[in-house]
Amino acid sequence: MERLRFWVQALWFFFSNGYWAFPASGTLYQGPLKVLCSPGLNCYSCPAATTFCPIGSLQQLLLGVHLALQNGQAYVGSYVLGCMGLLGTICGRLICGWACPFGLIQEMLYRIPSPKVAVHGKLIWGKYLVLLVLVVLLPLMVVSDFGVGLPWFCKFLCPVGTLEAGIPMLLLMPDLRSAVGVLYLYKLCVLALVLIWSVAAFRPFCRTLCPLGAFYGLFNRVSLIRLKFNADNCTKCGACHRVCPVDIRVDQLPNSGECIRCLRCCTGACQSNALSVEIAGYVWQIMRHPSDRPCAKRGCL
């Protein structure tokens, strides 16, 4: 299952960033796929990006609300919110575990041999704070004299934009280098800290700062794809908790908002068939293949 998940992640990475003609064209992709919502966090301004970022688009929608109201216009971004809501309702945070490009990058970094550390439990609330404050409230409430807000998350925190857009655009367009300032250097430091942290901890950005993960996590308990726990079969051995890469007590909160639905560790470690996957009411038991490696504690890699 873990091999399958890796290849699905890689496939989504190249689907979301499939425009490899940009070194020759010197431009961003503006083709028909650009109207599609990327399931995971993926910068719209990446030269190779073929889809739009849901969080970036949500911010762009919100930062223009004040100006629209001033001009007597009232609108709801039903397409952006509808795409995000539909993905969350169907998959929950399965998207984080299977279709997020930056999630894949963090997992690859975690494979580097090094001392590993746990993510403190209280830090997981950070991503909900980022979603509420940086993505929603500040773009709506802090506006210029012209009535336009700022994309606070993209501009001041998002490491994905720096990695996928900022660095490649400077390499692609040397004329932009003269415009590099303190903000860009600050964003490079944020990116470096996240990447270094990812070597020592499993998906730290996803677990503590990602607003898209926080949004999808709100749907984990009601999504069509979810974990099913059979208490009658459970022997309380604790194996599911010991191998969970995001440190969830699966036997107590099988559909926690922190679960990225890797569908490998807990279901593979459970020897009593107490855990299964439920897809739109149909229950599927995932069995570990004899050739699969056992999950390492909080590694699942």
mmCIF file of C-alpha atoms in Angstrom:
data_model
loop_
_atom_site.group_PDB
_atom_site.id
_atom_site.type_symbol
_atom_site.label_atom_id
_atom_site.label_comp_id
_atom_site.label_asym_id
_atom_site.label_seq_id
_atom_site.Cartn_x
_atom_site.Cartn_y
_atom_site.Cartn_z
ATOM 1 C CA MET A 1 0.000 0.000 0.000
ATOM 2 C CA GLU A 2 2.841 2.370 0.802
ATOM 3 C CA ARG A 3 4.400 1.820 -2.622
ATOM 4 C CA LEU A 4 1.062 2.505 -4.273
ATOM 5 C CA ARG A 5 0.636 5.692 -2.243
ATOM 6 C CA PHE A 6 4.082 6.917 -3.263
ATOM 7 C CA TRP A 7 3.344 6.469 -6.966
ATOM 8 C CA VAL A 8 -0.054 8.119 -6.651
ATOM 9 C CA GLN A 9 1.607 11.061 -4.903
ATOM 10 C CA ALA A 10 4.208 11.276 -7.665
ATOM 11 C CA LEU A 11 1.501 11.118 -10.337
ATOM 12 C CA TRP A 12 -0.414 14.008 -8.727
ATOM 13 C CA PHE A 13 2.835 15.972 -8.393
ATOM 14 C CA PHE A 14 3.458 15.796 -12.126
ATOM 15 C CA PHE A 15 -0.201 16.361 -12.994
ATOM 16 C CA SER A 16 -0.284 19.524 -10.900
ATOM 17 C CA ASN A 17 3.069 20.640 -12.347
ATOM 18 C CA GLY A 18 3.012 19.232 -15.842
ATOM 19 C CA TYR A 19 4.035 22.240 -17.966
ATOM 20 C CA TRP A 20 7.693 21.517 -18.587
ATOM 21 C CA ALA A 21 7.979 23.818 -21.600
ATOM 22 C CA PHE A 22 8.420 26.862 -19.350
ATOM 23 C CA PRO A 23 12.257 27.026 -19.644
ATOM 24 C CA ALA A 24 11.853 27.567 -23.393
ATOM 25 C CA SER A 25 8.684 29.687 -23.320
ATOM 26 C CA GLY A 26 9.705 31.813 -20.325
ATOM 27 C CA THR A 27 6.070 32.130 -19.289
ATOM 28 C CA LEU A 28 3.598 30.599 -16.866
ATOM 29 C CA TYR A 29 1.158 27.994 -18.114
ATOM 30 C CA GLN A 30 -2.174 29.625 -19.036
ATOM 31 C CA GLY A 31 -3.867 26.725 -20.813
ATOM 32 C CA PRO A 32 -7.313 25.198 -20.220
ATOM 33 C CA LEU A 33 -6.221 23.130 -17.205
ATOM 34 C CA LYS A 34 -5.515 26.300 -15.222
ATOM 35 C CA VAL A 35 -9.213 26.513 -14.323
ATOM 36 C CA LEU A 36 -8.984 23.228 -12.397
ATOM 37 C CA CYS A 37 -8.564 23.212 -8.633
ATOM 38 C CA SER A 38 -5.433 21.433 -7.422
ATOM 39 C CA PRO A 39 -6.400 18.992 -4.648
ATOM 40 C CA GLY A 40 -3.238 19.741 -2.661
ATOM 41 C CA LEU A 41 -1.240 22.852 -1.868
ATOM 42 C CA ASN A 42 0.412 23.846 -5.152
ATOM 43 C CA CYS A 43 1.394 27.404 -6.121
ATOM 44 C CA TYR A 44 -0.499 28.954 -9.041
ATOM 45 C CA SER A 45 2.606 30.993 -9.956
ATOM 46 C CA CYS A 46 4.856 27.958 -10.318
ATOM 47 C CA PRO A 47 6.061 28.040 -13.969
ATOM 48 C CA ALA A 48 5.143 24.367 -14.360
ATOM 49 C CA ALA A 49 1.766 24.541 -12.545
ATOM 50 C CA THR A 50 -1.213 23.438 -14.628
ATOM 51 C CA THR A 51 -3.865 23.953 -11.925
ATOM 52 C CA PHE A 52 -4.735 26.648 -9.391
ATOM 53 C CA CYS A 53 -4.099 26.524 -5.652
ATOM 54 C CA PRO A 54 -7.308 26.337 -3.573
ATOM 55 C CA ILE A 55 -5.904 28.402 -0.682
ATOM 56 C CA GLY A 56 -4.427 31.038 -2.987
ATOM 57 C CA SER A 57 -7.701 31.321 -4.876
ATOM 58 C CA LEU A 58 -9.714 31.542 -1.652
ATOM 59 C CA GLN A 59 -7.509 34.416 -0.489
ATOM 60 C CA GLN A 60 -7.881 36.227 -3.810
ATOM 61 C CA LEU A 61 -11.630 35.873 -3.466
ATOM 62 C CA LEU A 62 -11.711 37.239 0.088
ATOM 63 C CA LEU A 63 -9.303 40.138 -0.368
ATOM 64 C CA GLY A 64 -11.583 41.638 -3.042
ATOM 65 C CA VAL A 65 -14.830 41.357 -1.066
ATOM 66 C CA HIS A 66 -14.535 44.797 0.566
ATOM 67 C CA LEU A 67 -13.947 46.533 -2.773
ATOM 68 C CA ALA A 68 -16.844 44.660 -4.366
ATOM 69 C CA LEU A 69 -19.206 45.725 -1.588
ATOM 70 C CA GLN A 70 -18.068 49.326 -1.983
ATOM 71 C CA ASN A 71 -19.070 49.115 -5.630
ATOM 72 C CA GLY A 72 -22.454 47.655 -4.761
ATOM 73 C CA GLN A 73 -21.565 44.135 -5.830
ATOM 74 C CA ALA A 74 -22.268 41.017 -3.809
ATOM 75 C CA TYR A 75 -20.843 37.703 -4.884
ATOM 76 C CA VAL A 76 -19.909 34.312 -3.492
ATOM 77 C CA GLY A 77 -16.979 32.334 -4.840
ATOM 78 C CA SER A 78 -19.094 29.251 -5.336
ATOM 79 C CA TYR A 79 -16.618 27.609 -7.717
ATOM 80 C CA VAL A 80 -13.607 27.860 -5.394
ATOM 81 C CA LEU A 81 -15.539 27.010 -2.233
ATOM 82 C CA GLY A 82 -17.490 24.320 -4.080
ATOM 83 C CA CYS A 83 -14.315 22.597 -5.304
ATOM 84 C CA MET A 84 -12.754 22.642 -1.858
ATOM 85 C CA GLY A 85 -15.965 21.510 -0.176
ATOM 86 C CA LEU A 86 -16.539 18.705 -2.686
ATOM 87 C CA LEU A 87 -12.990 17.405 -2.304
ATOM 88 C CA GLY A 88 -13.269 17.584 1.476
ATOM 89 C CA THR A 89 -16.648 15.842 1.532
ATOM 90 C CA ILE A 90 -15.447 12.963 -0.623
ATOM 91 C CA CYS A 91 -11.895 12.504 0.625
ATOM 92 C CA GLY A 92 -11.275 14.472 3.810
ATOM 93 C CA ARG A 93 -7.538 14.546 4.498
ATOM 94 C CA LEU A 94 -6.925 11.577 2.221
ATOM 95 C CA ILE A 95 -5.879 14.321 -0.217
ATOM 96 C CA CYS A 96 -3.064 15.326 2.139
ATOM 97 C CA GLY A 97 -1.728 11.788 2.219
ATOM 98 C CA TRP A 98 -2.189 10.923 -1.443
ATOM 99 C CA ALA A 99 -2.323 14.047 -3.642
ATOM 100 C CA CYS A 100 -0.390 16.937 -2.073
ATOM 101 C CA PRO A 101 2.925 17.790 -3.835
ATOM 102 C CA PHE A 102 4.433 19.489 -0.791
ATOM 103 C CA GLY A 103 3.418 16.557 1.384
ATOM 104 C CA LEU A 104 5.431 14.277 -0.905
ATOM 105 C CA ILE A 105 8.464 16.578 -0.649
ATOM 106 C CA GLN A 106 8.297 16.490 3.152
ATOM 107 C CA GLU A 107 8.025 12.706 3.184
ATOM 108 C CA MET A 108 11.045 12.365 0.899
ATOM 109 C CA LEU A 109 13.062 14.606 3.218
ATOM 110 C CA TYR A 110 11.969 12.517 6.207
ATOM 111 C CA ARG A 111 13.627 9.496 4.593
ATOM 112 C CA ILE A 112 17.041 11.139 5.109
ATOM 113 C CA PRO A 113 18.789 9.321 7.992
ATOM 114 C CA SER A 114 18.826 11.625 11.012
ATOM 115 C CA PRO A 115 17.607 11.819 14.609
ATOM 116 C CA LYS A 116 13.804 11.995 14.544
ATOM 117 C CA VAL A 117 11.617 14.115 16.793
ATOM 118 C CA ALA A 118 7.902 14.185 17.509
ATOM 119 C CA VAL A 119 5.658 17.151 16.782
ATOM 120 C CA HIS A 120 4.265 18.552 20.030
ATOM 121 C CA GLY A 121 0.527 17.919 20.294
ATOM 122 C CA LYS A 122 -0.386 21.558 20.939
ATOM 123 C CA LEU A 123 1.282 22.694 17.714
ATOM 124 C CA ILE A 124 -1.381 20.977 15.619
ATOM 125 C CA TRP A 125 -3.770 23.826 16.439
ATOM 126 C CA GLY A 126 -1.487 26.226 14.594
ATOM 127 C CA LYS A 127 -2.886 25.310 11.187
ATOM 128 C CA TYR A 128 -6.440 26.158 12.277
ATOM 129 C CA LEU A 129 -5.197 29.527 13.513
ATOM 130 C CA VAL A 130 -3.454 30.111 10.171
ATOM 131 C CA LEU A 131 -6.647 29.211 8.292
ATOM 132 C CA LEU A 132 -8.809 31.504 10.398
ATOM 133 C CA VAL A 133 -6.467 34.484 10.725
ATOM 134 C CA LEU A 134 -4.121 34.577 7.716
ATOM 135 C CA VAL A 135 -6.423 33.067 5.091
ATOM 136 C CA VAL A 136 -9.839 34.403 6.133
ATOM 137 C CA LEU A 137 -9.862 37.283 8.635
ATOM 138 C CA LEU A 138 -6.878 39.429 7.614
ATOM 139 C CA PRO A 139 -7.646 39.489 3.845
ATOM 140 C CA LEU A 140 -11.216 40.482 4.721
ATOM 141 C CA MET A 141 -10.544 43.030 7.446
ATOM 142 C CA VAL A 142 -7.164 44.646 6.737
ATOM 143 C CA VAL A 143 -7.591 46.540 3.485
ATOM 144 C CA SER A 144 -5.854 49.422 1.722
ATOM 145 C CA ASP A 145 -7.349 52.830 0.983
ATOM 146 C CA PHE A 146 -8.607 51.296 -2.260
ATOM 147 C CA GLY A 147 -10.505 48.595 -0.347
ATOM 148 C CA VAL A 148 -8.225 45.714 -1.344
ATOM 149 C CA GLY A 149 -6.687 43.268 1.127
ATOM 150 C CA LEU A 150 -3.504 41.205 0.984
ATOM 151 C CA PRO A 151 -2.964 37.458 0.480
ATOM 152 C CA TRP A 152 -1.380 37.160 3.920
ATOM 153 C CA PHE A 153 -0.694 33.431 3.906
ATOM 154 C CA CYS A 154 0.813 33.363 0.412
ATOM 155 C CA LYS A 155 2.837 36.531 0.949
ATOM 156 C CA PHE A 156 4.180 36.010 4.453
ATOM 157 C CA LEU A 157 4.150 32.296 5.292
ATOM 158 C CA CYS A 158 3.619 29.804 2.465
ATOM 159 C CA PRO A 159 6.883 27.911 1.761
ATOM 160 C CA VAL A 160 5.336 26.247 -1.291
ATOM 161 C CA GLY A 161 5.186 29.534 -3.199
ATOM 162 C CA THR A 162 8.853 30.211 -2.466
ATOM 163 C CA LEU A 163 9.930 26.726 -3.517
ATOM 164 C CA GLU A 164 7.723 26.339 -6.590
ATOM 165 C CA ALA A 165 7.455 29.949 -7.816
ATOM 166 C CA GLY A 166 9.904 32.333 -6.145
ATOM 167 C CA ILE A 167 13.113 30.409 -6.760
ATOM 168 C CA PRO A 168 12.247 29.115 -10.281
ATOM 169 C CA MET A 169 11.083 32.561 -11.452
ATOM 170 C CA LEU A 170 14.356 34.165 -10.362
ATOM 171 C CA LEU A 171 16.261 31.466 -12.242
ATOM 172 C CA LEU A 172 14.008 31.849 -15.273
ATOM 173 C CA MET A 173 13.932 35.654 -15.345
ATOM 174 C CA PRO A 174 17.263 37.197 -14.252
ATOM 175 C CA ASP A 175 15.796 40.711 -14.539
ATOM 176 C CA LEU A 176 13.694 39.993 -11.436
ATOM 177 C CA ARG A 177 16.772 39.532 -9.231
ATOM 178 C CA SER A 178 17.207 43.282 -8.803
ATOM 179 C CA ALA A 179 13.784 43.363 -7.108
ATOM 180 C CA VAL A 180 14.769 40.861 -4.399
ATOM 181 C CA GLY A 181 14.327 42.384 -0.968
ATOM 182 C CA VAL A 182 13.881 41.620 2.697
ATOM 183 C CA LEU A 183 10.536 39.869 2.176
ATOM 184 C CA TYR A 184 12.030 37.361 -0.258
ATOM 185 C CA LEU A 185 14.958 36.646 2.055
ATOM 186 C CA TYR A 186 12.506 36.173 4.927
ATOM 187 C CA LYS A 187 10.478 33.705 2.851
ATOM 188 C CA LEU A 188 13.673 31.805 2.004
ATOM 189 C CA CYS A 189 14.350 31.474 5.731
ATOM 190 C CA VAL A 190 10.815 30.155 6.317
ATOM 191 C CA LEU A 191 11.280 27.612 3.530
ATOM 192 C CA ALA A 192 14.673 26.526 4.875
ATOM 193 C CA LEU A 193 13.310 26.052 8.396
ATOM 194 C CA VAL A 194 10.377 23.963 7.136
ATOM 195 C CA LEU A 195 12.635 21.780 4.972
ATOM 196 C CA ILE A 196 15.119 21.218 7.807
ATOM 197 C CA TRP A 197 12.272 20.428 10.201
ATOM 198 C CA SER A 198 10.912 17.938 7.658
ATOM 199 C CA VAL A 199 14.128 15.922 7.878
ATOM 200 C CA ALA A 200 13.639 15.448 11.614
ATOM 201 C CA ALA A 201 9.827 15.279 11.891
ATOM 202 C CA PHE A 202 7.147 13.654 9.751
ATOM 203 C CA ARG A 203 5.290 16.299 7.669
ATOM 204 C CA PRO A 204 5.675 19.156 10.181
ATOM 205 C CA PHE A 205 4.224 21.836 7.903
ATOM 206 C CA CYS A 206 1.140 19.726 7.133
ATOM 207 C CA ARG A 207 0.564 19.065 10.812
ATOM 208 C CA THR A 208 1.177 22.528 12.256
ATOM 209 C CA LEU A 209 0.808 25.286 9.639
ATOM 210 C CA CYS A 210 -1.050 24.125 6.512
ATOM 211 C CA PRO A 211 -4.474 25.825 6.235
ATOM 212 C CA LEU A 212 -5.585 23.436 3.487
ATOM 213 C CA GLY A 213 -4.940 20.469 5.766
ATOM 214 C CA ALA A 214 -6.923 22.250 8.480
ATOM 215 C CA PHE A 215 -9.829 22.774 6.054
ATOM 216 C CA TYR A 216 -9.886 19.158 4.875
ATOM 217 C CA GLY A 217 -9.516 17.966 8.457
ATOM 218 C CA LEU A 218 -12.897 19.516 9.269
ATOM 219 C CA PHE A 219 -14.460 16.929 6.925
ATOM 220 C CA ASN A 220 -12.642 13.823 8.192
ATOM 221 C CA ARG A 221 -15.533 12.631 10.365
ATOM 222 C CA VAL A 222 -18.143 12.982 7.600
ATOM 223 C CA SER A 223 -16.218 12.283 4.367
ATOM 224 C CA LEU A 224 -17.187 9.384 2.120
ATOM 225 C CA ILE A 225 -13.745 7.822 2.569
ATOM 226 C CA ARG A 226 -13.012 7.189 6.233
ATOM 227 C CA LEU A 227 -11.620 4.683 8.697
ATOM 228 C CA LYS A 228 -13.947 2.249 10.426
ATOM 229 C CA PHE A 229 -13.104 0.933 13.877
ATOM 230 C CA ASN A 230 -14.623 -2.288 15.217
ATOM 231 C CA ALA A 231 -14.316 -2.134 19.001
ATOM 232 C CA ASP A 232 -15.434 -5.752 19.368
ATOM 233 C CA ASN A 233 -12.354 -6.972 17.484
ATOM 234 C CA CYS A 234 -9.881 -4.634 19.199
ATOM 235 C CA THR A 235 -7.469 -6.259 21.660
ATOM 236 C CA LYS A 236 -6.101 -2.909 22.977
ATOM 237 C CA CYS A 237 -2.583 -3.901 21.905
ATOM 238 C CA GLY A 238 -1.748 -0.313 20.877
ATOM 239 C CA ALA A 239 -0.025 -1.343 17.629
ATOM 240 C CA CYS A 240 -2.047 1.145 15.564
ATOM 241 C CA HIS A 241 -0.928 4.028 17.760
ATOM 242 C CA ARG A 242 2.713 2.987 17.832
ATOM 243 C CA VAL A 243 3.034 3.010 14.043
ATOM 244 C CA CYS A 244 0.871 6.044 13.244
ATOM 245 C CA PRO A 245 3.082 8.648 11.514
ATOM 246 C CA VAL A 246 0.947 11.539 12.840
ATOM 247 C CA ASP A 247 0.647 10.092 16.367
ATOM 248 C CA ILE A 248 -3.120 9.477 16.518
ATOM 249 C CA ARG A 249 -4.834 7.128 18.941
ATOM 250 C CA VAL A 250 -6.613 5.367 16.085
ATOM 251 C CA ASP A 251 -8.574 3.120 18.436
ATOM 252 C CA GLN A 252 -10.048 6.214 20.109
ATOM 253 C CA LEU A 253 -10.269 8.721 17.223
ATOM 254 C CA PRO A 254 -10.188 6.741 13.960
ATOM 255 C CA ASN A 255 -11.385 9.786 12.004
ATOM 256 C CA SER A 256 -9.398 12.478 13.753
ATOM 257 C CA GLY A 257 -8.839 15.676 11.796
ATOM 258 C CA GLU A 258 -5.112 14.900 11.949
ATOM 259 C CA CYS A 259 -5.382 11.601 10.046
ATOM 260 C CA ILE A 260 -3.989 11.868 6.498
ATOM 261 C CA ARG A 261 -5.503 8.484 5.583
ATOM 262 C CA CYS A 262 -2.250 6.829 4.541
ATOM 263 C CA LEU A 263 -4.258 3.571 4.898
ATOM 264 C CA ARG A 264 -1.124 1.553 5.454
ATOM 265 C CA CYS A 265 0.218 1.757 8.964
ATOM 266 C CA CYS A 266 -2.722 1.275 11.306
ATOM 267 C CA THR A 267 -4.673 -1.123 9.088
ATOM 268 C CA GLY A 268 -1.523 -3.113 8.315
ATOM 269 C CA ALA A 269 -0.344 -3.221 11.923
ATOM 270 C CA CYS A 270 -3.697 -4.331 13.339
ATOM 271 C CA GLN A 271 -3.653 -8.117 13.721
ATOM 272 C CA SER A 272 -7.266 -8.380 14.894
ATOM 273 C CA ASN A 273 -8.989 -6.780 11.878
ATOM 274 C CA ALA A 274 -10.372 -4.005 14.061
ATOM 275 C CA LEU A 275 -9.561 -1.330 11.469
ATOM 276 C CA SER A 276 -10.876 -1.110 7.934
ATOM 277 C CA VAL A 277 -11.645 1.509 5.289
ATOM 278 C CA GLU A 278 -15.190 2.607 4.610
ATOM 279 C CA ILE A 279 -15.940 4.089 1.182
ATOM 280 C CA ALA A 280 -19.475 5.443 0.805
ATOM 281 C CA GLY A 281 -20.792 2.833 3.217
ATOM 282 C CA TYR A 282 -18.842 -0.109 1.791
ATOM 283 C CA VAL A 283 -16.222 -1.599 4.119
ATOM 284 C CA TRP A 284 -12.848 -2.742 2.753
ATOM 285 C CA GLN A 285 -10.303 -4.660 4.792
ATOM 286 C CA ILE A 286 -6.726 -3.783 3.847
ATOM 287 C CA MET A 287 -4.343 -6.664 4.438
ATOM 288 C CA ARG A 288 -0.574 -6.291 4.588
ATOM 289 C CA HIS A 289 1.247 -8.004 1.740
ATOM 290 C CA PRO A 290 3.986 -10.379 2.972
ATOM 291 C CA SER A 291 6.609 -8.414 1.012
ATOM 292 C CA ASP A 292 5.723 -5.085 2.688
ATOM 293 C CA ARG A 293 8.174 -3.757 5.226
ATOM 294 C CA PRO A 294 6.795 -3.302 8.747
ATOM 295 C CA CYS A 295 6.045 0.314 9.624
ATOM 296 C CA ALA A 296 8.607 2.043 11.815
ATOM 297 C CA LYS A 297 7.395 3.946 14.855
ATOM 298 C CA ARG A 298 5.922 7.246 13.635
ATOM 299 C CA GLY A 299 7.634 6.707 10.286
ATOM 300 C CA CYS A 300 5.383 4.651 8.049
ATOM 301 C CA LEU A 301 7.962 4.863 5.306
#
